[in-house]
Amino acid sequence: MDRRYAVFTVVVLAFVLTVVPHPVDAQTSVTSCGQSFRGAGVLAGDLDCSGFTGHAVTIERGKLDLQGFTISGSTGYGVSCPSNCKIVGPGTITGSRLQGVRAARGVKLFNVTITNSGNSGVDASNNKGTSKALLKGCTITGNANFGVEADKSVGATASTISGNGTGGVAAGPNRGCNAGHVALKDSTVTGNGTDGSCGVAFSCADVQVCRKKPKLIGTSTCDHSCKTSAVPCDVWGVCALD
């Protein structure tokens, strides 16, 4: 091979490797109330949706990175997930008139705080009863109904779920006793059931599930458990005050 041609080839290859960027996943910058996206989304700043009619953010299918920011207000859900979705913190979802997060199939939350929702903090449910909620490093507090509820199962690791109106964690609340499983690892689920109707119109508990005995792993603690919403309810005998 001609030496000048070889040198030219090396130079060209070096140039190509230098200027051609590595492919990266496209990300949607979430900047406005009512925005919907598919794939990866990034919250660009605090999103105040007070008075906004509808859901603050909709994840069609994918992941939202809160990047330390807050989604607040809206007359609907703070985050709506018509399919599976993932929400990654740190970050906060607060003050939604309905659920803080509403997922039709399943939701995973990591290092997210959800507060002061007019209904449940997290609600994963569908007509088939197959929805699941998985949390890690989350704080769910001050919501009017349950902190977290799902048709099939709720799993929480290193999370705090407290001060919610109807209860802390519920699996299968709308499925009678045909579904539901709860597993808590190194989590605190206490001080829930603050609604004035608790113990009168229905039972309230930190952990409510009727199909399988809740699993408390590691340092997990709870105050009260219930198998149903009947008053009085049968308890599982796994929480400190059962």
XYZ file of C-alpha atoms in Angstrom:
242
model
C 0.000 0.000 0.000
C 1.206 3.490 -0.846
C 2.454 5.140 2.367
C 0.713 8.441 1.598
C -2.621 6.630 1.082
C -2.229 4.773 4.387
C -1.567 8.014 6.248
C -4.587 9.641 4.576
C -6.833 6.713 5.594
C -5.742 6.931 9.242
C -6.398 10.668 9.302
C -9.887 10.266 7.818
C -10.824 7.526 10.302
C -9.587 9.619 13.212
C -11.684 12.552 11.989
C -14.824 10.408 11.668
C -14.400 8.935 15.150
C -13.930 12.432 16.542
C -16.900 14.218 14.993
C -19.555 11.487 14.886
C -21.379 11.489 18.261
C -22.448 8.337 20.007
C -26.196 7.731 19.671
C -28.246 8.736 22.713
C -31.876 8.201 23.634
C -34.079 11.119 22.704
C -35.587 12.903 25.700
C -38.674 15.065 25.922
C -38.357 18.222 27.986
C -41.510 18.577 30.087
C -42.249 22.274 30.432
C -46.033 22.786 30.414
C -49.167 21.544 32.181
C -51.105 18.973 30.185
C -48.015 17.810 28.310
C -47.961 14.208 27.101
C -44.961 12.201 25.920
C -43.768 8.698 25.104
C -40.329 7.324 26.011
C -37.966 9.351 28.211
C -39.118 12.637 29.685
C -37.252 15.151 31.842
C -38.954 17.753 34.030
C -37.240 21.011 33.104
C -38.294 22.976 36.207
C -41.014 23.320 38.825
C -44.405 22.851 37.157
C -47.249 24.731 38.892
C -50.563 23.498 37.501
C -52.812 25.155 40.084
C -56.163 25.739 38.434
C -55.198 23.739 35.341
C -58.070 21.559 34.089
C -56.807 18.041 33.384
C -53.791 15.940 34.277
C -50.538 17.783 34.898
C -48.350 15.306 32.956
C -49.182 12.160 30.982
C -46.622 9.427 30.342
C -48.018 7.407 27.445
C -45.378 4.743 28.017
C -41.936 5.419 29.451
C -40.070 7.233 32.222
C -40.164 10.678 33.779
C -37.084 12.078 35.544
C -38.172 14.760 38.019
C -34.616 16.096 38.422
C -35.332 17.493 41.882
C -38.298 19.594 40.739
C -41.973 19.663 41.820
C -45.254 19.074 39.998
C -48.056 20.806 41.888
C -51.787 21.311 41.487
C -54.113 20.265 38.585
C -57.754 19.215 38.700
C -56.865 15.695 37.576
C -53.869 13.463 38.286
C -50.422 14.782 38.996
C -49.007 12.154 36.638
C -51.217 9.939 34.492
C -49.890 6.646 33.095
C -52.312 4.948 30.664
C -49.848 2.041 30.474
C -46.709 1.089 32.430
C -44.489 3.909 33.604
C -41.532 4.794 35.802
C -40.983 8.000 37.763
C -37.512 8.784 39.072
C -36.626 11.406 41.670
C -35.579 13.180 43.630
C -38.716 15.226 43.156
C -42.211 15.903 44.454
C -45.781 15.517 43.200
C -48.211 17.476 45.375
C -51.677 18.983 45.568
C -53.423 17.020 42.806
C -57.202 17.119 43.120
C -57.390 13.416 42.269
C -54.521 10.903 42.569
C -50.927 12.011 42.701
C -50.009 9.184 40.312
C -52.601 7.130 38.444
C -51.331 4.095 36.510
C -53.544 1.788 34.481
C -51.136 -1.151 34.399
C -48.136 -0.693 36.628
C -45.877 1.966 38.106
C -42.355 2.075 39.550
C -41.297 5.020 41.672
C -37.781 5.760 42.900
C -36.994 8.514 45.421
C -40.282 10.351 44.842
C -42.348 12.317 47.385
C -46.137 12.417 46.897
C -48.240 14.606 49.188
C -51.653 16.228 49.664
C -53.557 14.490 46.875
C -57.355 14.755 46.986
C -57.566 10.988 46.543
C -54.811 8.394 46.878
C -51.149 9.221 46.532
C -50.569 6.314 44.138
C -53.357 4.333 42.461
C -52.544 1.447 40.116
C -55.721 -0.225 38.873
C -57.487 -1.573 35.803
C -60.488 -3.697 34.865
C -58.445 -6.916 34.828
C -57.014 -6.473 38.306
C -53.419 -6.934 37.136
C -51.858 -3.634 38.146
C -48.841 -3.351 40.466
C -47.035 -0.589 42.332
C -43.346 -0.742 43.246
C -41.640 1.938 45.364
C -38.095 2.506 46.551
C -36.880 5.385 48.673
C -40.238 7.170 48.488
C -42.233 9.318 50.915
C -46.032 9.191 50.603
C -47.877 11.368 53.099
C -50.918 13.565 53.697
C -53.095 12.114 50.917
C -56.862 11.975 51.447
C -57.385 8.296 50.661
C -54.723 5.565 50.603
C -51.054 6.317 50.427
C -50.564 3.539 47.854
C -53.143 1.178 46.389
C -52.938 -1.405 43.606
C -55.089 -4.251 42.332
C -52.545 -7.040 42.481
C -49.538 -6.089 44.598
C -47.666 -3.317 46.355
C -43.957 -3.535 47.121
C -42.122 -0.843 49.069
C -38.430 -0.676 49.969
C -36.807 1.979 52.186
C -39.972 4.077 51.986
C -42.143 6.025 54.439
C -45.937 5.967 54.057
C -47.693 7.911 56.806
C -50.490 10.343 57.640
C -52.804 9.271 54.810
C -56.559 9.490 55.346
C -57.995 6.028 54.659
C -54.894 3.909 54.992
C -51.260 3.418 54.170
C -50.928 0.525 51.726
C -53.774 -1.467 50.180
C -53.599 -4.324 47.691
C -56.830 -5.357 45.999
C -59.108 -2.813 47.731
C -61.544 -2.950 44.816
C -61.217 -6.698 44.248
C -62.826 -8.121 47.378
C -60.664 -10.945 48.594
C -59.710 -12.281 45.181
C -56.440 -10.406 44.837
C -53.769 -8.612 46.745
C -50.255 -8.988 48.089
C -48.100 -6.554 50.088
C -44.353 -6.765 50.784
C -42.524 -4.126 52.818
C -38.744 -4.026 53.173
C -37.008 -1.592 55.541
C -40.071 0.652 55.297
C -42.228 2.573 57.785
C -46.004 2.464 57.305
C -47.486 4.098 60.396
C -49.917 6.809 61.487
C -52.346 6.303 58.614
C -56.148 6.274 58.927
C -56.599 9.938 59.838
C -60.040 10.300 58.192
C -62.906 11.001 60.593
C -64.908 8.063 59.202
C -62.258 5.530 60.173
C -63.662 2.986 62.583
C -67.204 4.268 61.961
C -68.130 3.805 58.298
C -65.178 1.582 57.449
C -61.980 0.288 58.965
C -58.695 2.027 58.288
C -55.255 0.480 58.558
C -51.640 0.973 57.672
C -51.737 -2.270 55.690
C -54.949 -3.597 54.154
C -54.915 -6.833 52.174
C -57.062 -9.950 52.416
C -55.639 -12.592 50.118
C -52.149 -13.139 51.529
C -50.476 -12.292 54.809
C -48.366 -9.137 54.378
C -44.603 -9.617 54.394
C -42.540 -7.356 56.630
C -38.848 -7.696 55.862
C -35.846 -6.191 57.617
C -36.675 -3.120 59.708
C -40.216 -2.633 58.370
C -42.845 -1.444 60.849
C -46.594 -0.773 60.812
C -49.212 0.014 63.482
C -52.402 -1.687 62.250
C -53.367 -4.255 59.624
C -56.772 -5.311 58.282
C -57.960 -8.152 56.109
C -61.054 -6.249 54.915
C -62.631 -2.835 55.253
C -65.373 -4.154 57.543
C -65.839 -2.639 61.003
C -64.350 -4.142 63.051
C -61.829 -5.856 60.795
C -59.879 -9.043 61.245
C -56.182 -8.371 61.686
C -53.132 -10.178 60.351
C -51.132 -9.941 63.556
C -48.084 -8.519 61.829
C -48.238 -4.872 62.939
C -47.267 -3.527 66.343
C -50.809 -2.688 67.505
C -52.743 -5.593 65.943
